[in-house]
Amino acid sequence: MSILLPYEGLEAPAARGGIAELSPAAPRPAFRTPHEAMRESARTATYRFSPRPRVLTVVSAVQLSASLRRVRFRADDDFADFPFISPDDHLKLIFDTDTAGEPVLPPFADGQCSPRGFVHRDFTVRWYDTTARTIDIDFVLGTHGVAAHWAADAAPGDRLGSLGPRGTYLVKDGVHDWYVLAADDSALPALARWAESLPEGTPATAFVEVQDAASHIDLPSRADLTVHWLHRGEAAPGTTTLLADAVMQHELPDRNGYVWAAGEALSVKSLRCHLQFRAGLPRDSWSVEGYWRRGRADYERPEPLPCSRCQAEAAR
Ligand SMILES: Cc1cc2nc3c(=O)[nH]c(=O)nc-3n(C[C@H](O)[C@H](O)[C@H](O)COP(=O)(O)OP(=O)(O)OC[C@H]3O[C@@H](n4cnc5c(N)ncnc54)[C@H](O)[C@@H]3O)c2cc1C
């Protein structure tokens, strides 16, 4: 069964400040994913794919805001069969090169490919242009790691390895009466995808933690979306509780909605317990993801578990 994805009539993601050439020019037509869900319920669908190694070439790169840089890529295989399904769509970018500077990819055999032993980082697929066969990835800039450094200098013609997508998770339309979204800079590209895929007129609230107003971006949506920008100012990324506090203080109308939050792993951790045990949301009505962890390079997301204190509290 294919699922109708909610893109009809939606303006393509806006780019700010005179860089319109980076935005796809026309609204995206509705389309059905030809991919079969591995697991599906009335509310969600989980997809698994044989992860494909690819060499990407930079087509263009521009600054979206003070902290985000958008890089547009084409692929040597023209992104054959590339799935573009949900805000969870992401790739592993691979930073290994040979002595000539060409990307080195993990070996692919029998439909299997592992990035183990390679320098890789996860990134949201911000946009896939099915006509031009290009993808956009929005990178947080900074001096923190290999990916941030690569993105700061990315220029047309640069080449980079990628692997995936390995899978994605879709929260279906027409199931939830309201949405709450929360993200720091690293999850803002995924939040932007959430915003543009929400059903028309549905009440939605977004909390976004950034340094200051120079990091704001447009978040076009057909939903009735209210965006609250939370400024951490001079505090280092991942060191405040701004995001978690804002979500916890937000009054949820009832239990018929969906809460998605992603950002620095320790900063958002407390939300799992809050949503599950205090707000009492069903397990398939929220998702809290650590996208990176302060002080740790190459963070791999562990299976998120509620903390023992909250489990004990819930058991009382
Ligand atoms: C599913 C998924 C989707 C993601 N999508 C995006 C995306 O679209 N855009 C994006 O920019 N990131 C995204 N991330 C986060 C990104 O993978 C990490 O931030 C990654 O660590 C960056 O790699 P790096 O090589 O720059 O830093 P690393 O080498 O991994 O880390 C070096 C140091 O920098 C710190 N650090 C890592 N990330 C940040 C950050 N964002 N801000 C400040 N300090 C940091 C680490 O704590 C460490 O101390 C995503 C992560 C996941 C799991």
Coordinates of N, CA and C in Angstrom, one line a residue, residues 16-17 31 52 74 76 78 91 113 128 143 160 162 172 192 198 201 204 213 240 263:
R16 N 16.0 32.6 3.0 CA 15.9 34.0 3.3 C 17.0 34.8 2.7
G17 N 16.8 36.1 2.6 CA 17.9 37.0 2.3 C 18.4 36.9 0.9
F31 N 2.3 13.4 -3.9 CA 2.8 12.2 -4.6 C 2.7 11.0 -3.6
R52 N 22.0 2.7 0.8 CA 22.8 2.7 -0.5 C 24.0 3.7 -0.3
R74 N 23.8 16.9 -5.9 CA 23.3 15.9 -6.8 C 24.1 14.6 -6.5
D76 N 25.8 10.8 -7.9 CA 26.3 10.1 -9.1 C 25.3 9.1 -9.7
D78 N 22.1 9.7 -9.5 CA 20.9 10.5 -9.8 C 19.8 10.2 -8.7
L91 N 20.2 10.9 6.3 CA 21.3 10.1 5.7 C 22.5 10.2 6.6
C113 N 25.4 -2.6 3.8 CA 26.5 -1.7 3.8 C 26.6 -1.1 5.2
Y128 N 14.0 17.0 -1.1 CA 14.4 16.3 -2.3 C 13.6 16.8 -3.5
T143 N 32.5 25.6 15.0 CA 33.8 25.0 14.9 C 33.9 23.7 15.6
L160 N 31.4 14.3 -1.6 CA 31.2 13.8 -0.2 C 30.5 12.4 -0.3
S162 N 28.0 9.4 1.1 CA 26.8 9.3 1.9 C 26.3 7.8 1.9
K172 N 1.2 9.5 10.7 CA 0.2 9.7 9.6 C -0.6 10.9 9.9
A192 N 11.4 22.1 10.3 CA 10.9 22.8 9.1 C 10.1 21.8 8.2
L198 N 2.4 19.5 7.9 CA 1.3 19.4 8.8 C 0.0 19.6 8.1
G201 N -4.7 23.9 8.6 CA -5.6 24.4 9.7 C -5.4 23.7 11.0
A204 N -1.0 24.0 15.8 CA 0.4 23.5 16.1 C 1.2 24.6 16.7
A213 N 18.1 36.2 17.3 CA 17.2 36.4 16.1 C 17.9 36.2 14.8
T240 N 21.4 24.7 28.1 CA 20.2 25.3 28.8 C 19.1 24.3 28.8
G263 N 17.0 17.4 19.8 CA 18.0 18.4 20.0 C 19.2 17.7 20.8

